[in-house]
Short mmCIF file of C-alpha atoms in Angstrom, two decimals:
data_model
loop_
_atom_site.label_atom_id
_atom_site.label_comp_id
_atom_site.label_asym_id
_atom_site.label_seq_id
_atom_site.Cartn_x
_atom_site.Cartn_y
_atom_site.Cartn_z
CA SER A 1 116.69 96.19 53.98
CA LEU A 2 116.03 98.24 56.91
CA HIS A 3 115.90 95.28 59.84
CA ASP A 4 119.25 94.56 58.41
CA ALA A 5 120.06 98.23 59.70
CA LEU A 6 119.16 98.16 63.37
CA PRO A 7 121.51 96.87 65.94
CA ILE A 8 121.06 93.64 68.03
CA TYR A 9 120.78 94.19 71.68
CA SER A 10 121.11 91.36 74.36
CA SER A 11 120.78 91.65 77.63
CA THR A 12 120.77 88.94 80.45
CA GLY A 13 118.30 89.36 83.15
CA VAL A 14 118.79 87.96 86.83
CA THR A 15 115.75 86.23 87.92
CA VAL A 16 114.48 85.66 91.72
CA PRO A 17 115.07 82.43 93.20
CA PHE A 18 111.30 82.47 94.75
CA SER A 19 108.15 83.66 94.47
CA ILE A 20 105.11 84.49 96.71
CA THR A 21 100.61 84.65 96.26
CA VAL A 22 98.44 86.10 98.63
CA GLN A 23 95.66 84.46 99.10
CA PRO A 24 92.92 85.78 99.56
CA GLN A 25 93.17 87.99 96.04
CA THR A 26 90.63 90.43 97.54
CA ILE A 27 90.51 89.77 101.10
CA ASN A 28 86.99 90.84 103.58
CA VAL A 29 88.11 93.09 106.69
CA TYR A 30 85.03 93.14 109.38
CA ASP A 31 84.90 95.87 112.16
CA SER A 32 86.38 94.12 115.32
CA LEU A 33 86.82 90.92 113.20
CA THR A 34 90.06 89.17 112.22
CA SER A 35 90.84 88.07 108.66
CA ASN A 36 93.76 86.60 107.18
CA ALA A 37 95.68 86.55 104.35
CA THR A 38 98.62 83.93 103.91
CA VAL A 39 101.29 84.10 101.85
CA THR A 40 102.80 81.05 100.41
CA VAL A 41 106.97 80.84 99.23
CA ASN A 42 107.92 78.79 96.91
CA PHE A 43 111.59 78.53 95.53
CA ALA A 44 113.41 77.74 93.03
CA THR A 45 114.87 74.44 92.84
CA GLY A 46 118.34 74.33 94.57
CA TYR A 47 117.62 77.67 96.31
CA THR A 48 118.99 77.40 99.59
CA GLY A 49 118.61 80.60 101.87
CA SER A 50 115.87 82.01 104.11
CA VAL A 51 112.95 84.33 103.15
CA THR A 52 111.32 87.04 105.22
CA VAL A 53 108.02 88.04 104.43
CA SER A 54 106.02 91.21 105.70
CA VAL A 55 103.72 93.41 104.78
CA GLY A 56 102.99 97.13 103.53
CA ASN A 57 99.69 99.42 102.86
CA GLY A 58 101.78 101.60 101.21
CA GLY A 59 101.34 104.63 103.48
CA GLY A 60 104.40 104.47 105.82
CA SER A 61 108.14 105.03 106.34
CA GLY A 62 109.12 102.11 108.00
CA GLY A 63 111.84 99.15 107.08
CA GLY A 64 111.20 99.34 103.40
CA GLY A 65 113.44 102.89 103.05
CA GLY A 66 109.43 104.75 102.27
CA GLY A 67 107.96 101.74 100.44
CA GLY A 68 105.40 101.02 102.40
CA GLU A 69 106.57 97.98 104.06
CA PHE A 70 107.35 97.25 108.02
CA ARG A 71 109.19 95.42 110.02
CA ILE A 72 107.30 92.53 111.87
CA GLN A 73 108.60 92.23 115.45
CA PRO A 74 107.55 90.27 118.83
CA ASN A 75 103.85 91.18 120.53
CA ARG A 76 104.25 91.27 124.17
CA ALA A 77 101.24 91.31 125.19
CA THR A 78 99.71 87.87 122.65
CA GLY A 79 102.96 86.08 122.19
CA GLY A 80 102.85 86.73 118.46
CA ARG A 81 104.05 89.32 116.03
CA ARG A 82 102.90 92.25 115.37
CA VAL A 83 104.25 94.42 111.96
CA THR A 84 105.13 97.63 113.50
CA ASP A 85 105.08 101.01 112.09
CA PHE A 86 101.79 99.81 110.04
CA SER A 87 99.72 103.34 109.71
CA PRO A 88 96.38 101.88 111.23
CA GLY A 89 93.10 103.54 109.30
CA ASN A 90 90.80 103.12 106.37
CA GLY A 91 89.81 99.98 107.42
CA ILE A 92 92.51 98.51 109.28
CA SER A 93 93.46 98.90 112.77
CA GLN A 94 96.57 95.72 113.24
CA ILE A 95 98.23 93.56 111.29
CA SER A 96 99.61 90.36 112.41
CA VAL A 97 101.66 87.63 111.61
CA SER A 98 100.59 83.90 112.70
CA GLY A 99 103.92 82.16 113.41
CA ASN A 100 106.95 82.74 111.63
CA PRO A 101 107.75 84.96 109.48
CA VAL A 102 110.92 83.98 108.32
CA THR A 103 111.13 80.55 105.92
CA SER A 104 113.97 78.74 104.34
CA ASN A 105 112.19 75.35 102.79
CA GLY A 106 109.54 77.17 100.88
CA GLY A 107 106.11 77.75 102.82
CA GLN A 108 102.99 79.77 103.71
CA VAL A 109 103.11 82.95 106.05
CA THR A 110 99.79 83.99 108.01
CA PHE A 111 98.81 87.42 108.43
CA SER A 112 96.13 88.03 110.77
CA ILE A 113 94.16 91.49 109.80
CA LEU A 114 92.27 93.29 112.21
CA GLY A 115 89.61 95.52 110.60
CA SER A 116 88.09 98.86 112.37
CA GLY A 117 85.71 100.31 110.83
CA SER A 118 85.22 100.69 107.43
CA GLY A 119 87.27 101.97 103.85
CA THR A 120 89.27 99.94 101.12
CA GLY A 121 93.05 99.29 99.62
CA SER A 122 95.63 97.25 98.36
CA LEU A 123 98.72 95.47 100.78
CA THR A 124 101.24 94.74 98.92
CA PHE A 125 103.02 91.88 101.34
CA THR A 126 107.10 91.14 100.27
CA ALA A 127 109.43 88.23 100.76
CA THR A 128 112.88 89.58 101.36
CA ASP A 129 116.39 87.18 101.05
CA ALA A 130 120.08 87.61 102.71
CA SER A 131 120.95 88.97 99.42
CA ASN A 132 118.42 91.63 99.04
CA ASN A 133 116.06 89.19 95.81
CA SER A 134 112.62 90.33 96.44
CA ALA A 135 110.00 89.21 95.29
CA GLN A 136 105.84 90.88 95.79
CA ALA A 137 101.95 90.34 95.22
CA ASN A 138 99.39 92.74 96.31
CA ALA A 139 95.80 91.63 97.38
CA SER A 140 93.45 94.38 97.68
CA TYR A 141 91.11 94.75 101.08
CA SER A 142 87.22 95.77 101.56
CA ALA A 143 86.65 97.10 105.57
CA SER A 144 82.53 96.99 106.06
CA LEU A 145 81.03 96.16 109.61
CA PRO A 146 80.12 92.49 109.72
CA PHE A 147 76.74 92.53 108.77
CA SER A 148 73.91 94.80 107.05
CA ILE A 149 70.43 96.20 107.94
CA SER A 150 67.17 96.41 105.54
CA THR A 151 64.23 97.62 105.78
CA PRO A 152 61.49 95.29 104.70
CA SER A 153 57.97 96.71 104.44
CA ALA A 154 55.24 97.64 102.12
CA ASN A 155 55.81 99.89 99.49
CA GLY A 156 58.45 100.76 100.88
CA THR A 157 57.80 103.75 103.20
CA ILE A 158 57.68 103.50 106.68
CA ARG A 159 54.76 106.11 108.18
CA ALA A 160 54.64 107.52 111.72
CA PHE A 161 52.15 109.67 113.29
CA ASP A 162 52.35 112.54 116.06
CA THR A 163 49.45 109.69 117.94
CA GLY A 164 51.52 106.85 118.32
CA SER A 165 53.93 104.92 117.92
CA THR A 166 54.97 102.89 114.83
CA THR A 167 56.38 99.41 114.58
CA VAL A 168 59.59 98.94 112.08
CA SER A 169 61.02 95.09 111.30
CA VAL A 170 64.73 95.15 110.23
CA GLN A 171 66.06 92.57 109.14
CA VAL A 172 70.00 91.46 110.01
CA THR A 173 72.28 89.82 107.86
CA PRO A 174 75.76 89.09 109.08
CA LEU A 175 78.57 88.95 105.74
CA ASN A 176 81.30 87.49 108.02
CA ASN A 177 80.13 84.02 107.70
#
C-alpha cells in the first residue's frame, strides 16, 4: 500500500519555558491620553531564570535586529522607563514601562501608551530570557480623539442666511470612559 511505502520521520521540538499574553487584545488609544496594556508572563513548572518583556511596532531597527523590538531604558524625566528608538506616529507618541520589565517568577508587566492623533496598527510584545528563548503576543490598537461630536438638527439640515445668525447645538460624547 502507499502508506507502507512512505518513510516515517520524527522530530523533536523545543518548547519555550514560558508564555505571554497581553490584555486588552485591542487597545483603545486616545490623543494626549495614556492607555495601558498588561503583559502576563507564565513560567513553566520548574523553570528558573529572568525574562525581559519588550514591545515593538514593527517599524524600527531597535535592539531586536530589525524586528521592530526596542530597548527599555530609564526615563530620567519621570523616574520610569521608556521604550527607546520607538517610531512615533500612526496614533502613538510614546510607550513607557510602569515598573520593572524584568520578571524572575512570572507575573505582569504594564506598558503605558501615550496617544498622539489617530491611526491603527499592531504592537508585538516579546519576552526573552538569557538563553534567547522568546515568546510573543500581539495586540492591535486604534487611536483617535477622546470624544466624538454630533449635530442633532431637524431633518439633518442646518440652514444659515446672510441676514442673521443661526444657533447650532452640538453634542460632545466622551469615548475614553
